[in-house]
GROMACS .gro file of N, CA, C and O in nm:
model
  444
    1MET      N    1  12.750   1.603  20.303
    1MET     CA    2  12.674   1.547  20.409
    1MET      C    3  12.766   1.485  20.508
    1MET      O    4  12.860   1.409  20.469
    2ARG      N    5  12.755   1.510  20.630
    2ARG     CA    6  12.843   1.457  20.732
    2ARG      C    7  12.803   1.320  20.768
    2ARG      O    8  12.686   1.286  20.794
    3GLU      N    9  12.903   1.228  20.789
    3GLU     CA   10  12.873   1.091  20.830
    3GLU      C   11  12.929   1.067  20.967
    3GLU      O   12  13.028   1.134  21.012
    4CYS      N   13  12.867   0.985  21.038
    4CYS     CA   14  12.910   0.958  21.177
    4CYS      C   15  13.021   0.854  21.176
    4CYS      O   16  13.013   0.758  21.097
    5THR      N   17  13.118   0.876  21.252
    5THR     CA   18  13.223   0.775  21.263
    5THR      C   19  13.195   0.685  21.382
    5THR      O   20  13.246   0.569  21.391
    6ARG      N   21  13.117   0.730  21.476
    6ARG     CA   22  13.074   0.645  21.592
    6ARG      C   23  12.919   0.662  21.602
    6ARG      O   24  12.866   0.780  21.602
    7TYR      N   25  12.854   0.551  21.613
    7TYR     CA   26  12.707   0.565  21.637
    7TYR      C   27  12.674   0.569  21.783
    7TYR      O   28  12.737   0.491  21.861
    8PRO      N   29  12.599   0.668  21.823
    8PRO     CA   30  12.572   0.683  21.973
    8PRO      C   31  12.488   0.560  22.029
    8PRO      O   32  12.408   0.500  21.957
    9ALA      N   33  12.514   0.535  22.153
    9ALA     CA   34  12.436   0.425  22.220
    9ALA      C   35  12.300   0.483  22.247
    9ALA      O   36  12.277   0.604  22.275
   10ASP      N   37  12.205   0.391  22.252
   10ASP     CA   38  12.071   0.437  22.287
   10ASP      C   39  12.064   0.486  22.429
   10ASP      O   40  12.142   0.452  22.522
   11ILE      N   41  11.976   0.580  22.454
   11ILE     CA   42  11.957   0.637  22.582
   11ILE      C   43  11.829   0.570  22.642
   11ILE      O   44  11.719   0.581  22.597
   12ILE      N   45  11.852   0.498  22.747
   12ILE     CA   46  11.751   0.416  22.804
   12ILE      C   47  11.697   0.473  22.935
   12ILE      O   48  11.773   0.507  23.025
   13THR      N   49  11.572   0.486  22.938
   13THR     CA   50  11.499   0.534  23.067
   13THR      C   51  11.418   0.413  23.119
   13THR      O   52  11.325   0.373  23.047
   14GLU      N   53  11.457   0.374  23.240
   14GLU     CA   54  11.387   0.261  23.300
   14GLU      C   55  11.287   0.319  23.408
   14GLU      O   56  11.325   0.393  23.495
   15VAL      N   57  11.159   0.277  23.393
   15VAL     CA   58  11.055   0.330  23.486
   15VAL      C   59  10.972   0.210  23.528
   15VAL      O   60  10.930   0.126  23.451
   16SER      N   61  10.944   0.206  23.661
   16SER     CA   62  10.846   0.109  23.713
   16SER      C   63  10.745   0.188  23.790
   16SER      O   64  10.768   0.278  23.864
   17ILE      N   65  10.617   0.143  23.769
   17ILE     CA   66  10.498   0.204  23.825
   17ILE      C   67  10.413   0.103  23.886
   17ILE      O   68  10.426  -0.015  23.857
   18CYS      N   69  10.313   0.154  23.962
   18CYS     CA   70  10.227   0.060  24.020
   18CYS      C   71  10.123   0.004  23.929
   18CYS      O   72  10.085   0.074  23.830
   19GLU      N   73  10.084  -0.121  23.946
   19GLU     CA   74   9.985  -0.187  23.860
   19GLU      C   75   9.864  -0.098  23.853
   19GLU      O   76   9.815  -0.051  23.958
   20GLY      N   77   9.807  -0.076  23.736
   20GLY     CA   78   9.686  -0.003  23.722
   20GLY      C   79   9.709   0.143  23.691
   20GLY      O   80   9.619   0.218  23.659
   21GLU      N   81   9.836   0.191  23.704
   21GLU     CA   82   9.867   0.325  23.680
   21GLU      C   83   9.918   0.337  23.529
   21GLU      O   84   9.931   0.240  23.468
   22SER      N   85   9.934   0.463  23.491
   22SER     CA   86   9.988   0.488  23.362
   22SER      C   87  10.103   0.583  23.367
   22SER      O   88  10.121   0.650  23.472
   23TYR      N   89  10.182   0.598  23.262
   23TYR     CA   90  10.306   0.688  23.264
   23TYR      C   91  10.304   0.770  23.145
   23TYR      O   92  10.288   0.719  23.032
   24THR      N   93  10.320   0.890  23.162
   24THR     CA   94  10.333   0.989  23.043
   24THR      C   95  10.479   1.015  23.030
   24THR      O   96  10.551   1.066  23.114
   25TRP      N   97  10.530   0.976  22.908
   25TRP     CA   98  10.674   1.002  22.880
   25TRP      C   99  10.686   1.145  22.828
   25TRP      O  100  10.633   1.189  22.724
   26ALA      N  101  10.771   1.222  22.899
   26ALA     CA  102  10.794   1.366  22.863
   26ALA      C  103  10.843   1.388  22.719
   26ALA      O  104  10.819   1.488  22.654
   27LEU      N  105  10.917   1.285  22.667
   27LEU     CA  106  10.975   1.303  22.533
   27LEU      C  107  10.869   1.304  22.418
   27LEU      O  108  10.897   1.366  22.315
   28ASP      N  109  10.769   1.233  22.439
   28ASP     CA  110  10.666   1.226  22.334
   28ASP      C  111  10.529   1.258  22.379
   28ASP      O  112  10.423   1.262  22.305
   29ASN      N  113  10.507   1.284  22.507
   29ASN     CA  114  10.382   1.312  22.578
   29ASN      C  115  10.273   1.215  22.555
   29ASN      O  116  10.161   1.240  22.573
   30ASN      N  117  10.324   1.081  22.522
   30ASN     CA  118  10.220   0.975  22.505
   30ASN      C  119  10.206   0.909  22.648
   30ASN      O  120  10.290   0.909  22.732
   31VAL      N  121  10.083   0.856  22.663
   31VAL     CA  122  10.053   0.791  22.787
   31VAL      C  123  10.061   0.639  22.766
   31VAL      O  124  10.004   0.587  22.675
   32TYR      N  125  10.144   0.569  22.849
   32TYR     CA  126  10.168   0.432  22.835
   32TYR      C  127  10.106   0.362  22.958
   32TYR      O  128  10.121   0.403  23.077
   33ASN      N  129  10.029   0.253  22.932
   33ASN     CA  130   9.972   0.172  23.043
   33ASN      C  131   9.992   0.019  23.028
   33ASN      O  132   9.929  -0.059  23.087
   34THR      N  133  10.091  -0.014  22.934
   34THR     CA  134  10.131  -0.151  22.928
   34THR      C  135  10.283  -0.159  22.944
   34THR      O  136  10.361  -0.071  22.904
   35ALA      N  137  10.331  -0.268  23.007
   35ALA     CA  138  10.475  -0.287  23.018
   35ALA      C  139  10.540  -0.316  22.883
   35ALA      O  140  10.471  -0.369  22.798
   36GLY      N  141  10.661  -0.273  22.869
   36GLY     CA  142  10.739  -0.305  22.738
   36GLY      C  143  10.836  -0.199  22.715
   36GLY      O  144  10.867  -0.113  22.799
   37SER      N  145  10.899  -0.217  22.597
   37SER     CA  146  11.006  -0.123  22.544
   37SER      C  147  10.933  -0.030  22.438
   37SER      O  148  10.882  -0.086  22.340
   38PHE      N  149  10.973   0.095  22.445
   38PHE     CA  150  10.911   0.186  22.356
   38PHE      C  151  11.031   0.269  22.300
   38PHE      O  152  11.111   0.320  22.383
   39VAL      N  153  11.038   0.290  22.171
   39VAL     CA  154  11.161   0.357  22.110
   39VAL      C  155  11.121   0.480  22.032
   39VAL      O  156  11.024   0.475  21.955
   40LEU      N  157  11.189   0.583  22.056
   40LEU     CA  158  11.189   0.706  21.978
   40LEU      C  159  11.320   0.714  21.899
   40LEU      O  160  11.425   0.736  21.966
   41ALA      N  161  11.318   0.681  21.769
   41ALA     CA  162  11.439   0.685  21.691
   41ALA      C  163  11.501   0.813  21.685
   41ALA      O  164  11.429   0.919  21.676
   42GLY      N  165  11.639   0.824  21.681
   42GLY     CA  166  11.705   0.942  21.663
   42GLY      C  167  11.671   1.002  21.532
   42GLY      O  168  11.631   0.934  21.436
   43ALA      N  169  11.691   1.133  21.521
   43ALA     CA  170  11.651   1.201  21.388
   43ALA      C  171  11.738   1.160  21.273
   43ALA      O  172  11.703   1.158  21.160
   44ASN      N  173  11.857   1.108  21.307
   44ASN     CA  174  11.952   1.061  21.202
   44ASN      C  175  12.057   0.969  21.267
   44ASN      O  176  12.036   0.941  21.390
   45ALA      N  177  12.142   0.914  21.190
   45ALA     CA  178  12.230   0.808  21.246
   45ALA      C  179  12.327   0.864  21.349
   45ALA      O  180  12.379   0.788  21.424
   46CYS      N  181  12.342   0.991  21.361
   46CYS     CA  182  12.435   1.048  21.454
   46CYS      C  183  12.363   1.090  21.588
   46CYS      O  184  12.440   1.125  21.685
   47GLU      N  185  12.234   1.067  21.598
   47GLU     CA  186  12.163   1.099  21.715
   47GLU      C  187  12.110   0.978  21.779
   47GLU      O  188  12.055   0.888  21.716
   48ALA      N  189  12.131   0.957  21.910
   48ALA     CA  190  12.089   0.835  21.981
   48ALA      C  191  11.935   0.825  21.984
   48ALA      O  192  11.867   0.929  21.991
   49SER      N  193  11.897   0.703  21.987
   49SER     CA  194  11.751   0.673  22.007
   49SER      C  195  11.720   0.672  22.153
   49SER      O  196  11.805   0.646  22.232
   50GLN      N  197  11.601   0.710  22.180
   50GLN     CA  198  11.555   0.714  22.322
   50GLN      C  199  11.469   0.588  22.340
   50GLN      O  200  11.379   0.566  22.261
   51VAL      N  201  11.485   0.513  22.451
   51VAL     CA  202  11.418   0.390  22.480
   51VAL      C  203  11.355   0.399  22.614
   51VAL      O  204  11.426   0.427  22.715
   52LEU      N  205  11.226   0.385  22.622
   52LEU     CA  206  11.155   0.366  22.751
   52LEU      C  207  11.141   0.227  22.780
   52LEU      O  208  11.077   0.151  22.701
   53GLU      N  209  11.189   0.179  22.898
   53GLU     CA  210  11.160   0.040  22.955
   53GLU      C  211  11.065   0.055  23.058
   53GLU      O  212  11.096   0.105  23.171
   54LEU      N  213  10.933   0.023  23.039
   54LEU     CA  214  10.833   0.036  23.132
   54LEU      C  215  10.791  -0.094  23.199
   54LEU      O  216  10.766  -0.192  23.123
   55ALA      N  217  10.799  -0.100  23.334
   55ALA     CA  218  10.761  -0.222  23.409
   55ALA      C  219  10.654  -0.179  23.511
   55ALA      O  220  10.647  -0.062  23.552
   56PHE      N  221  10.590  -0.281  23.561
   56PHE     CA  222  10.487  -0.263  23.670
   56PHE      C  223  10.533  -0.335  23.787
   56PHE      O  224  10.570  -0.453  23.780
   57PHE      N  225  10.517  -0.272  23.911
   57PHE     CA  226  10.537  -0.350  24.038
   57PHE      C  227  10.418  -0.436  24.051
   57PHE      O  228  10.303  -0.404  24.025
   58GLU      N  229  10.444  -0.562  24.099
   58GLU     CA  230  10.333  -0.659  24.132
   58GLU      C  231  10.248  -0.599  24.248
   58GLU      O  232  10.305  -0.539  24.342
   59LYS      N  233  10.120  -0.609  24.228
   59LYS     CA  234  10.030  -0.549  24.329
   59LYS      C  235  10.040  -0.630  24.462
   59LYS      O  236  10.039  -0.753  24.461
   60THR      N  237  10.051  -0.561  24.568
   60THR     CA  238  10.043  -0.620  24.704
   60THR      C  239   9.896  -0.664  24.724
   60THR      O  240   9.806  -0.585  24.707
   61ALA      N  241   9.874  -0.784  24.771
   61ALA     CA  242   9.742  -0.832  24.792
   61ALA      C  243   9.677  -0.750  24.913
   61ALA      O  244   9.734  -0.728  25.008
   62ASP      N  245   9.553  -0.725  24.886
   62ASP     CA  246   9.479  -0.665  25.000
   62ASP      C  247   9.462  -0.758  25.116
   62ASP      O  248   9.472  -0.884  25.091
   63GLU      N  249   9.459  -0.715  25.236
   63GLU     CA  250   9.445  -0.800  25.352
   63GLU      C  251   9.317  -0.776  25.424
   63GLU      O  252   9.270  -0.665  25.426
   64GLU      N  253   9.272  -0.878  25.493
   64GLU     CA  254   9.147  -0.863  25.563
   64GLU      C  255   9.158  -0.962  25.689
   64GLU      O  256   9.196  -1.073  25.678
   65ILE      N  257   9.111  -0.894  25.801
   65ILE     CA  258   9.113  -0.977  25.921
   65ILE      C  259   8.970  -0.956  25.994
   65ILE      O  260   8.909  -0.852  25.974
   66GLU      N  261   8.920  -1.061  26.053
   66GLU     CA  262   8.795  -1.046  26.123
   66GLU      C  263   8.819  -1.078  26.266
   66GLU      O  264   8.883  -1.183  26.305
   67ILE      N  265   8.787  -0.998  26.363
   67ILE     CA  266   8.810  -1.004  26.499
   67ILE      C  267   8.676  -1.002  26.580
   67ILE      O  268   8.593  -0.913  26.549
   68ASN      N  269   8.660  -1.080  26.679
   68ASN     CA  270   8.548  -1.081  26.765
   68ASN      C  271   8.599  -1.039  26.906
   68ASN      O  272   8.692  -1.094  26.956
   69ILE      N  273   8.520  -0.937  26.964
   69ILE     CA  274   8.553  -0.895  27.093
   69ILE      C  275   8.425  -0.891  27.183
   69ILE      O  276   8.312  -0.901  27.124
   70CYS      N  277   8.435  -0.883  27.308
   70CYS     CA  278   8.324  -0.876  27.402
   70CYS      C  279   8.288  -0.728  27.423
   70CYS      O  280   8.369  -0.639  27.411
   71PRO      N  281   8.157  -0.703  27.462
   71PRO     CA  282   8.120  -0.572  27.495
   71PRO      C  283   8.214  -0.511  27.600
   71PRO      O  284   8.257  -0.581  27.691
   72GLY      N  285   8.247  -0.390  27.578
   72GLY     CA  286   8.336  -0.321  27.676
   72GLY      C  287   8.488  -0.336  27.645
   72GLY      O  288   8.575  -0.261  27.700
   73GLU      N  289   8.524  -0.433  27.547
   73GLU     CA  290   8.663  -0.452  27.512
   73GLU      C  291   8.689  -0.360  27.394
   73GLU      O  292   8.603  -0.305  27.327
   74SER      N  293   8.822  -0.347  27.363
   74SER     CA  294   8.866  -0.278  27.236
   74SER      C  295   8.969  -0.367  27.168
   74SER      O  296   9.023  -0.451  27.230
   75TYR      N  297   8.997  -0.322  27.047
   75TYR     CA  298   9.097  -0.392  26.967
   75TYR      C  299   9.188  -0.290  26.906
   75TYR      O  300   9.139  -0.197  26.847
   76ASP      N  301   9.316  -0.305  26.926
   76ASP     CA  302   9.415  -0.209  26.865
   76ASP      C  303   9.455  -0.272  26.730
   76ASP      O  304   9.504  -0.386  26.719
   77TRP      N  305   9.442  -0.187  26.631
   77TRP     CA  306   9.478  -0.220  26.494
   77TRP      C  307   9.538  -0.102  26.422
   77TRP      O  308   9.478   0.014  26.416
   78GLN      N  309   9.662  -0.122  26.375
   78GLN     CA  310   9.727  -0.015  26.299
   78GLN      C  311   9.734   0.119  26.365
   78GLN      O  312   9.708   0.217  26.308
   79GLY      N  313   9.769   0.115  26.498
   79GLY     CA  314   9.778   0.238  26.570
   79GLY      C  315   9.655   0.306  26.621
   79GLY      O  316   9.657   0.411  26.680
   80GLN      N  317   9.539   0.237  26.611
   80GLN     CA  318   9.411   0.294  26.660
   80GLN      C  319   9.350   0.187  26.750
   80GLN      O  320   9.364   0.067  26.727
   81SER      N  321   9.261   0.226  26.834
   81SER     CA  322   9.186   0.140  26.923
   81SER      C  323   9.038   0.143  26.872
   81SER      O  324   8.982   0.253  26.861
   82TYR      N  325   8.981   0.028  26.855
   82TYR     CA  326   8.840   0.023  26.809
   82TYR      C  327   8.757  -0.065  26.898
   82TYR      O  328   8.801  -0.163  26.956
   83SER      N  329   8.637  -0.015  26.937
   83SER     CA  330   8.544  -0.088  27.020
   83SER      C  331   8.406  -0.104  26.965
   83SER      O  332   8.326  -0.177  27.025
   84SER      N  333   8.376  -0.046  26.848
   84SER     CA  334   8.244  -0.059  26.792
   84SER      C  335   8.252  -0.158  26.674
   84SER      O  336   8.347  -0.152  26.594
   85ALA      N  337   8.145  -0.234  26.661
   85ALA     CA  338   8.129  -0.333  26.554
   85ALA      C  339   8.113  -0.253  26.425
   85ALA      O  340   8.037  -0.156  26.412
   86ASP      N  341   8.208  -0.280  26.327
   86ASP     CA  342   8.204  -0.214  26.201
   86ASP      C  343   8.315  -0.274  26.113
   86ASP      O  344   8.389  -0.362  26.153
   87THR      N  345   8.319  -0.224  25.992
   87THR     CA  346   8.430  -0.260  25.903
   87THR      C  347   8.509  -0.140  25.877
   87THR      O  348   8.469  -0.034  25.841
   88TYR      N  349   8.648  -0.150  25.904
   88TYR     CA  350   8.741  -0.038  25.900
   88TYR      C  351   8.845  -0.067  25.790
   88TYR      O  352   8.886  -0.181  25.775
   89VAL      N  353   8.864   0.030  25.701
   89VAL     CA  354   8.957   0.009  25.591
   89VAL      C  355   9.064   0.118  25.592
   89VAL      O  356   9.028   0.237  25.605
   90ASN      N  357   9.188   0.073  25.579
   90ASN     CA  358   9.296   0.175  25.567
   90ASN      C  359   9.363   0.140  25.432
   90ASN      O  360   9.379   0.022  25.400
   91VAL      N  361   9.405   0.248  25.362
   91VAL     CA  362   9.479   0.237  25.240
   91VAL      C  363   9.624   0.254  25.282
   91VAL      O  364   9.663   0.362  25.338
   92ILE      N  365   9.709   0.158  25.248
   92ILE     CA  366   9.844   0.160  25.291
   92ILE      C  367   9.940   0.155  25.171
   92ILE      O  368   9.901   0.098  25.067
   93GLN      N  369  10.052   0.211  25.173
   93GLN     CA  370  10.148   0.209  25.063
   93GLN      C  371  10.253   0.090  25.097
   93GLN      O  372  10.310   0.088  25.208
   94ASP      N  373  10.285   0.011  25.001
   94ASP     CA  374  10.381  -0.089  25.014
   94ASP      C  375  10.520  -0.031  25.000
   94ASP      O  376  10.535   0.083  24.981
   95ALA      N  377  10.626  -0.115  24.993
   95ALA     CA  378  10.761  -0.065  24.987
   95ALA      C  379  10.783   0.004  24.854
   95ALA      O  380  10.880   0.093  24.840
   96ASN      N  381  10.708  -0.015  24.748
   96ASN     CA  382  10.723   0.034  24.618
   96ASN      C  383  10.641   0.171  24.604
   96ASN      O  384  10.638   0.235  24.494
   97GLY      N  385  10.560   0.202  24.713
   97GLY     CA  386  10.485   0.319  24.697
   97GLY      C  387  10.346   0.295  24.643
   97GLY      O  388  10.273   0.390  24.607
   98CYS      N  389  10.314   0.168  24.628
   98CYS     CA  390  10.183   0.134  24.566
   98CYS      C  391  10.080   0.112  24.671
   98CYS      O  392  10.110   0.044  24.777
   99ASP      N  393   9.956   0.146  24.647
   99ASP     CA  394   9.847   0.129  24.747
   99ASP      C  395   9.793  -0.006  24.761
   99ASP      O  396   9.778  -0.069  24.641
  100TYR      N  397   9.753  -0.050  24.865
  100TYR     CA  398   9.669  -0.170  24.888
  100TYR      C  399   9.581  -0.142  25.011
  100TYR      O  400   9.602  -0.047  25.088
  101GLU      N  401   9.471  -0.223  25.025
  101GLU     CA  402   9.377  -0.210  25.133
  101GLU      C  403   9.402  -0.309  25.243
  101GLU      O  404   9.431  -0.418  25.218
  102SER      N  405   9.393  -0.253  25.366
  102SER     CA  406   9.397  -0.342  25.485
  102SER      C  407   9.254  -0.320  25.551
  102SER      O  408   9.223  -0.211  25.574
  103LYS      N  409   9.185  -0.432  25.568
  103LYS     CA  410   9.047  -0.423  25.619
  103LYS      C  411   9.035  -0.503  25.754
  103LYS      O  412   9.081  -0.610  25.767
  104LEU      N  413   8.980  -0.434  25.847
  104LEU     CA  414   8.941  -0.497  25.975
  104LEU      C  415   8.789  -0.510  25.985
  104LEU      O  416   8.719  -0.411  25.966
  105ILE      N  417   8.739  -0.627  26.009
  105ILE     CA  418   8.600  -0.651  26.025
  105ILE      C  419   8.593  -0.687  26.179
  105ILE      O  420   8.636  -0.787  26.234
  106LEU      N  421   8.535  -0.588  26.260
  106LEU     CA  422   8.527  -0.597  26.403
  106LEU      C  423   8.381  -0.632  26.446
  106LEU      O  424   8.291  -0.561  26.413
  107ASN      N  425   8.367  -0.747  26.517
  107ASN     CA  426   8.240  -0.793  26.573
  107ASN      C  427   8.244  -0.780  26.720
  107ASN      O  428   8.344  -0.815  26.780
  108VAL      N  429   8.134  -0.730  26.777
  108VAL     CA  430   8.113  -0.728  26.915
  108VAL      C  431   8.010  -0.823  26.952
  108VAL      O  432   7.893  -0.812  26.908
  109SER      N  433   8.045  -0.937  27.021
  109SER     CA  434   7.953  -1.043  27.058
  109SER      C  435   7.852  -0.998  27.158
  109SER      O  436   7.880  -0.901  27.233
  110ASP      N  437   7.738  -1.058  27.167
  110ASP     CA  438   7.626  -1.032  27.258
  110ASP      C  439   7.649  -1.096  27.390
  110ASP      O  440   7.583  -1.052  27.485
  111ASN      N  441   7.737  -1.185  27.404
  111ASN     CA  442   7.757  -1.264  27.523
  111ASN      C  443   7.852  -1.182  27.617
  111ASN      O  444   7.952  -1.147  27.595
   0.00000   0.00000   0.00000
């Protein structure tokens, strides 16, 4: 039986995903939806263990603004011009690629 003279270092995979998502680790095909360290031990002392370090990006808070305009006016918001009373919602990606909602509540006054 062969003995190892040097034990290999763990192979670490660091992954960060958006809050509320899950991650399927290709090494074991398991789906992970909680942050933490997960280990697949090497088959023997000469084989490195695989370690998954899973973290979640903090969710960007949804944003909401309410605007009042007069009849005949418009309001420019996120590259679009709006003139009708309504609630408009855009889904935006933050710097980490995670989605959040941006909401405009547009009121057109009667005066």
